[in-house]
PDB file of C-alpha atoms in Angstrom:
ATOM      1  CA  MET H   1     118.298 102.820  59.623  1.00 42.00           C
ATOM      2  CA  SER H   2     119.721 100.982  56.626  1.00 43.00           C
ATOM      3  CA  LYS H   3     120.735  97.363  56.800  1.00 46.00           C
ATOM      4  CA  ASN H   4     124.407  98.340  56.546  1.00 45.00           C
ATOM      5  CA  SER H   5     124.220 100.806  59.442  1.00 47.00           C
ATOM      6  CA  GLN H   6     122.415  98.449  61.810  1.00 52.00           C
ATOM      7  CA  GLN H   7     124.487  97.154  64.671  1.00 54.00           C
ATOM      8  CA  LEU H   8     124.035  93.927  66.516  1.00 51.00           C
ATOM      9  CA  LEU H   9     123.900  95.177  70.054  1.00 68.00           C
ATOM     10  CA  GLU H  10     123.756  93.221  73.271  1.00 72.00           C
ATOM     11  CA  PRO H  11     121.990  94.629  76.321  1.00 70.00           C
ATOM     12  CA  SER H  12     124.370  95.916  78.990  1.00 68.00           C
ATOM     13  CA  PRO H  13     124.702  93.689  82.072  1.00 68.00           C
ATOM     14  CA  ALA H  14     123.707  96.809  84.072  1.00 66.00           C
ATOM     15  CA  LEU H  15     120.222  96.468  82.589  1.00 66.00           C
ATOM     16  CA  ARG H  16     119.675  93.237  84.534  1.00 71.00           C
ATOM     17  CA  HIS H  17     119.537  95.324  87.737  1.00 74.00           C
ATOM     18  CA  ARG H  18     116.154  96.562  86.524  1.00 80.00           C
ATOM     19  CA  ASP H  19     114.711  93.047  86.747  1.00 88.00           C
ATOM     20  CA  ILE H  20     113.705  94.008  90.290  1.00 92.00           C
ATOM     21  CA  PHE H  21     110.987  96.243  88.770  1.00 95.00           C
ATOM     22  CA  ILE H  22     109.413  93.611  86.494  1.00 95.00           C
ATOM     23  CA  GLY H  23     105.802  92.909  87.427  1.00 96.00           C
ATOM     24  CA  LYS H  24     102.636  94.580  88.641  1.00 98.00           C
ATOM     25  CA  TRP H  25     102.672  96.882  91.650  1.00 98.00           C
ATOM     26  CA  ASN H  26     100.103  98.626  93.843  1.00 98.00           C
ATOM     27  CA  THR H  27     101.167 102.105  94.835  1.00 97.00           C
ATOM     28  CA  GLU H  28      99.804 104.030  97.793  1.00 98.00           C
ATOM     29  CA  GLY H  29     100.898 107.237  99.402  1.00 97.00           C
ATOM     30  CA  GLU H  30     100.167 110.831 100.164  1.00 97.00           C
ATOM     31  CA  SER H  31     101.240 114.168  98.778  1.00 94.00           C
ATOM     32  CA  LYS H  32     102.398 116.882 101.134  1.00 92.00           C
ATOM     33  CA  THR H  33     100.680 120.217 101.629  1.00 88.00           C
ATOM     34  CA  ASN H  34     102.571 122.763  99.527  1.00 80.00           C
ATOM     35  CA  GLN H  35     102.058 125.751  97.231  1.00 77.00           C
ATOM     36  CA  TYR H  36     100.235 123.453  94.775  1.00 76.00           C
ATOM     37  CA  GLY H  37      97.558 122.404  97.229  1.00 83.00           C
ATOM     38  CA  PRO H  38      96.636 120.400 100.316  1.00 90.00           C
ATOM     39  CA  ALA H  39      97.809 116.875 101.118  1.00 93.00           C
ATOM     40  CA  VAL H  40      95.905 114.203  99.187  1.00 95.00           C
ATOM     41  CA  LYS H  41      95.934 110.413  99.010  1.00 97.00           C
ATOM     42  CA  ILE H  42      97.707 108.674  96.144  1.00 97.00           C
ATOM     43  CA  SER H  43      96.825 105.285  94.691  1.00 97.00           C
ATOM     44  CA  ALA H  44      98.075 103.699  91.500  1.00 97.00           C
ATOM     45  CA  ALA H  45      98.543 100.514  89.551  1.00 98.00           C
ATOM     46  CA  ASP H  46     102.017 100.296  88.000  1.00 98.00           C
ATOM     47  CA  THR H  47     103.275  97.725  85.506  1.00 98.00           C
ATOM     48  CA  TYR H  48     106.914  97.247  84.502  1.00 97.00           C
ATOM     49  CA  GLU H  49     107.942  94.997  81.624  1.00 97.00           C
ATOM     50  CA  TRP H  50     110.818  94.603  79.209  1.00 94.00           C
ATOM     51  CA  LEU H  51     110.439  95.970  75.698  1.00 94.00           C
ATOM     52  CA  ASP H  52     111.334  93.231  73.209  1.00 93.00           C
ATOM     53  CA  GLY H  53     115.127  92.995  73.024  1.00 89.00           C
ATOM     54  CA  GLU H  54     115.434  93.906  76.734  1.00 89.00           C
ATOM     55  CA  PHE H  55     117.273  97.169  76.162  1.00 90.00           C
ATOM     56  CA  PHE H  56     114.443  99.264  77.608  1.00 93.00           C
ATOM     57  CA  LEU H  57     112.029  98.849  80.470  1.00 94.00           C
ATOM     58  CA  VAL H  58     108.440 100.026  79.902  1.00 97.00           C
ATOM     59  CA  HIS H  59     106.562 101.416  82.906  1.00 97.00           C
ATOM     60  CA  ARG H  60     102.823 102.112  82.627  1.00 98.00           C
ATOM     61  CA  TRP H  61     100.781 103.714  85.367  1.00 98.00           C
ATOM     62  CA  ASP H  62      97.158 104.433  86.131  1.00 98.00           C
ATOM     63  CA  ALA H  63      97.002 106.733  89.161  1.00 97.00           C
ATOM     64  CA  ARG H  64      94.655 108.773  91.263  1.00 96.00           C
ATOM     65  CA  ILE H  65      96.153 111.709  93.127  1.00 92.00           C
ATOM     66  CA  GLY H  66      93.340 113.078  95.224  1.00 91.00           C
ATOM     67  CA  GLY H  67      90.520 113.575  92.718  1.00 90.00           C
ATOM     68  CA  ASP H  68      92.851 113.772  89.720  1.00 92.00           C
ATOM     69  CA  GLU H  69      93.392 110.761  87.451  1.00 96.00           C
ATOM     70  CA  THR H  70      96.579 110.344  85.453  1.00 96.00           C
ATOM     71  CA  ARG H  71      97.809 107.627  83.131  1.00 98.00           C
ATOM     72  CA  GLY H  72     101.114 107.398  81.393  1.00 98.00           C
ATOM     73  CA  ILE H  73     104.088 105.539  80.088  1.00 98.00           C
ATOM     74  CA  GLU H  74     107.763 105.763  80.941  1.00 98.00           C
ATOM     75  CA  ILE H  75     110.697 104.260  79.062  1.00 97.00           C
ATOM     76  CA  ILE H  76     113.768 103.454  81.170  1.00 95.00           C
ATOM     77  CA  GLY H  77     117.118 102.890  79.456  1.00 92.00           C
ATOM     78  CA  TYR H  78     120.769 102.761  80.381  1.00 89.00           C
ATOM     79  CA  ASP H  79     123.586 105.022  79.177  1.00 88.00           C
ATOM     80  CA  ASN H  80     126.730 102.849  79.127  1.00 84.00           C
ATOM     81  CA  PHE H  81     129.033 105.825  78.627  1.00 87.00           C
ATOM     82  CA  ASN H  82     127.814 107.729  81.717  1.00 87.00           C
ATOM     83  CA  GLN H  83     126.812 104.562  83.604  1.00 85.00           C
ATOM     84  CA  MET H  84     123.436 106.088  84.452  1.00 90.00           C
ATOM     85  CA  TYR H  85     119.836 105.167  83.795  1.00 93.00           C
ATOM     86  CA  PHE H  86     117.648 107.625  81.925  1.00 95.00           C
ATOM     87  CA  THR H  87     113.888 107.841  81.787  1.00 96.00           C
ATOM     88  CA  HIS H  88     111.408 109.545  79.481  1.00 97.00           C
ATOM     89  CA  SER H  89     107.789 109.704  80.611  1.00 97.00           C
ATOM     90  CA  PHE H  90     104.614 110.904  78.946  1.00 98.00           C
ATOM     91  CA  ASP H  91     101.135 111.238  80.440  1.00 97.00           C
ATOM     92  CA  ASN H  92      97.551 111.787  79.377  1.00 97.00           C
ATOM     93  CA  LYS H  93      97.733 115.456  80.433  1.00 96.00           C
ATOM     94  CA  GLY H  94     100.372 116.265  77.797  1.00 97.00           C
ATOM     95  CA  ASN H  95     103.322 116.270  80.200  1.00 96.00           C
ATOM     96  CA  SER H  96     106.706 114.921  79.152  1.00 97.00           C
ATOM     97  CA  VAL H  97     109.540 114.574  81.660  1.00 96.00           C
ATOM     98  CA  THR H  98     113.129 113.337  81.424  1.00 97.00           C
ATOM     99  CA  TYR H  99     115.095 112.079  84.423  1.00 97.00           C
ATOM    100  CA  GLN H 100     118.466 110.560  85.251  1.00 97.00           C
ATOM    101  CA  ALA H 101     118.431 107.661  87.689  1.00 96.00           C
ATOM    102  CA  SER H 102     120.637 105.237  89.565  1.00 93.00           C
ATOM    103  CA  LEU H 103     120.097 101.902  91.252  1.00 92.00           C
ATOM    104  CA  ASN H 104     122.732 100.974  93.821  1.00 91.00           C
ATOM    105  CA  ASP H 105     122.460  98.576  96.749  1.00 92.00           C
ATOM    106  CA  GLY H 106     118.664  98.533  96.533  1.00 93.00           C
ATOM    107  CA  VAL H 107     118.344 102.340  96.471  1.00 96.00           C
ATOM    108  CA  TRP H 108     116.558 103.819  93.430  1.00 96.00           C
ATOM    109  CA  LYS H 109     117.274 107.527  92.883  1.00 97.00           C
ATOM    110  CA  ILE H 110     115.659 109.688  90.235  1.00 97.00           C
ATOM    111  CA  LEU H 111     116.700 113.257  89.453  1.00 97.00           C
ATOM    112  CA  GLY H 112     114.921 115.760  87.227  1.00 96.00           C
ATOM    113  CA  GLU H 113     115.123 119.514  86.806  1.00 94.00           C
ATOM    114  CA  SER H 114     112.595 120.201  89.558  1.00 94.00           C
ATOM    115  CA  GLU H 115     111.762 116.808  91.106  1.00 95.00           C
ATOM    116  CA  ARG H 116     113.762 114.060  92.740  1.00 97.00           C
ATOM    117  CA  PHE H 117     113.003 110.691  94.301  1.00 98.00           C
ATOM    118  CA  THR H 118     114.856 108.408  96.681  1.00 98.00           C
ATOM    119  CA  GLY H 119     113.457 104.988  97.459  1.00 98.00           C
ATOM    120  CA  ARG H 120     114.692 101.749  98.988  1.00 98.00           C
ATOM    121  CA  PHE H 121     113.693  98.230  97.998  1.00 97.00           C
ATOM    122  CA  SER H 122     112.972  95.685 100.705  1.00 97.00           C
ATOM    123  CA  PRO H 123     115.514  92.813 100.880  1.00 96.00           C
ATOM    124  CA  ASP H 124     113.121  90.527  98.950  1.00 95.00           C
ATOM    125  CA  GLY H 125     112.545  93.223  96.270  1.00 94.00           C
ATOM    126  CA  ASN H 126     108.768  93.213  96.719  1.00 97.00           C
ATOM    127  CA  ILE H 127     108.357  96.626  98.343  1.00 98.00           C
ATOM    128  CA  LEU H 128     109.764 100.019  97.352  1.00 98.00           C
ATOM    129  CA  VAL H 129     109.303 102.865  99.842  1.00 98.00           C
ATOM    130  CA  GLY H 130     110.355 106.360  98.884  1.00 98.00           C
ATOM    131  CA  LYS H 131     109.976 110.096  98.973  1.00 98.00           C
ATOM    132  CA  TRP H 132     109.551 112.580  96.152  1.00 97.00           C
ATOM    133  CA  GLU H 133     110.796 116.127  96.620  1.00 96.00           C
ATOM    134  CA  ILE H 134     110.108 119.211  94.548  1.00 94.00           C
ATOM    135  CA  LEU H 135     112.397 122.188  93.968  1.00 94.00           C
ATOM    136  CA  SER H 136     110.883 125.477  95.093  1.00 91.00           C
ATOM    137  CA  ASP H 137     112.803 128.756  95.332  1.00 90.00           C
ATOM    138  CA  GLY H 138     116.105 126.877  95.273  1.00 93.00           C
ATOM    139  CA  LYS H 139     115.134 124.485  98.096  1.00 93.00           C
ATOM    140  CA  TRP H 140     114.116 120.825  97.954  1.00 95.00           C
ATOM    141  CA  LEU H 141     110.774 120.416  99.724  1.00 93.00           C
ATOM    142  CA  PRO H 142     108.824 117.236 100.588  1.00 94.00           C
ATOM    143  CA  TRP H 143     106.314 116.473  97.845  1.00 93.00           C
ATOM    144  CA  MET H 144     105.034 112.870  98.079  1.00 95.00           C
ATOM    145  CA  ASP H 145     105.621 109.733 100.144  1.00 97.00           C
ATOM    146  CA  VAL H 146     104.889 106.483  98.312  1.00 98.00           C
ATOM    147  CA  LYS H 147     104.995 102.758  98.879  1.00 98.00           C
ATOM    148  CA  LEU H 148     104.922 100.313  95.967  1.00 98.00           C
ATOM    149  CA  THR H 149     104.025  96.699  96.728  1.00 98.00           C
ATOM    150  CA  LYS H 150     104.596  94.016  94.089  1.00 98.00           C
ATOM    151  CA  ILE H 151     101.483  91.927  93.553  1.00 96.00           C
ATOM    152  CA  ARG H 152     102.914  89.615  90.847  1.00 86.00           C
TER     153      ARG H 152
END
């Protein structure tokens, strides 16, 4: 971007809603038995921090789902025009996923092509409990239950 085409932008006030995520979290949960396999335990360490400039939130995870380890990064931004959050995530297995999301009254919703999540923050913002669902043959089926607990 040339100097003349650069814009001095200010972060949207809607971005401040994501402050609730900032910090380190322990994640625990369990997947549901489905066509992909049996139920397994889930544990993860998640970190959320602002990218310099505070336009984007950076989420890093290090997870174990049953015997499978996964690490990745997610960038969360805000689309002022559509008044929606968007996320782009990438993991060590070569997966890349894009979601739309919303955060209203302590409820965090994420929607992708074949996955969706609905979670609720505790009143103090230190716990997020939610359910992932997966689309199978045109029906949303339970996929994972998770609980994130902020540790700092």
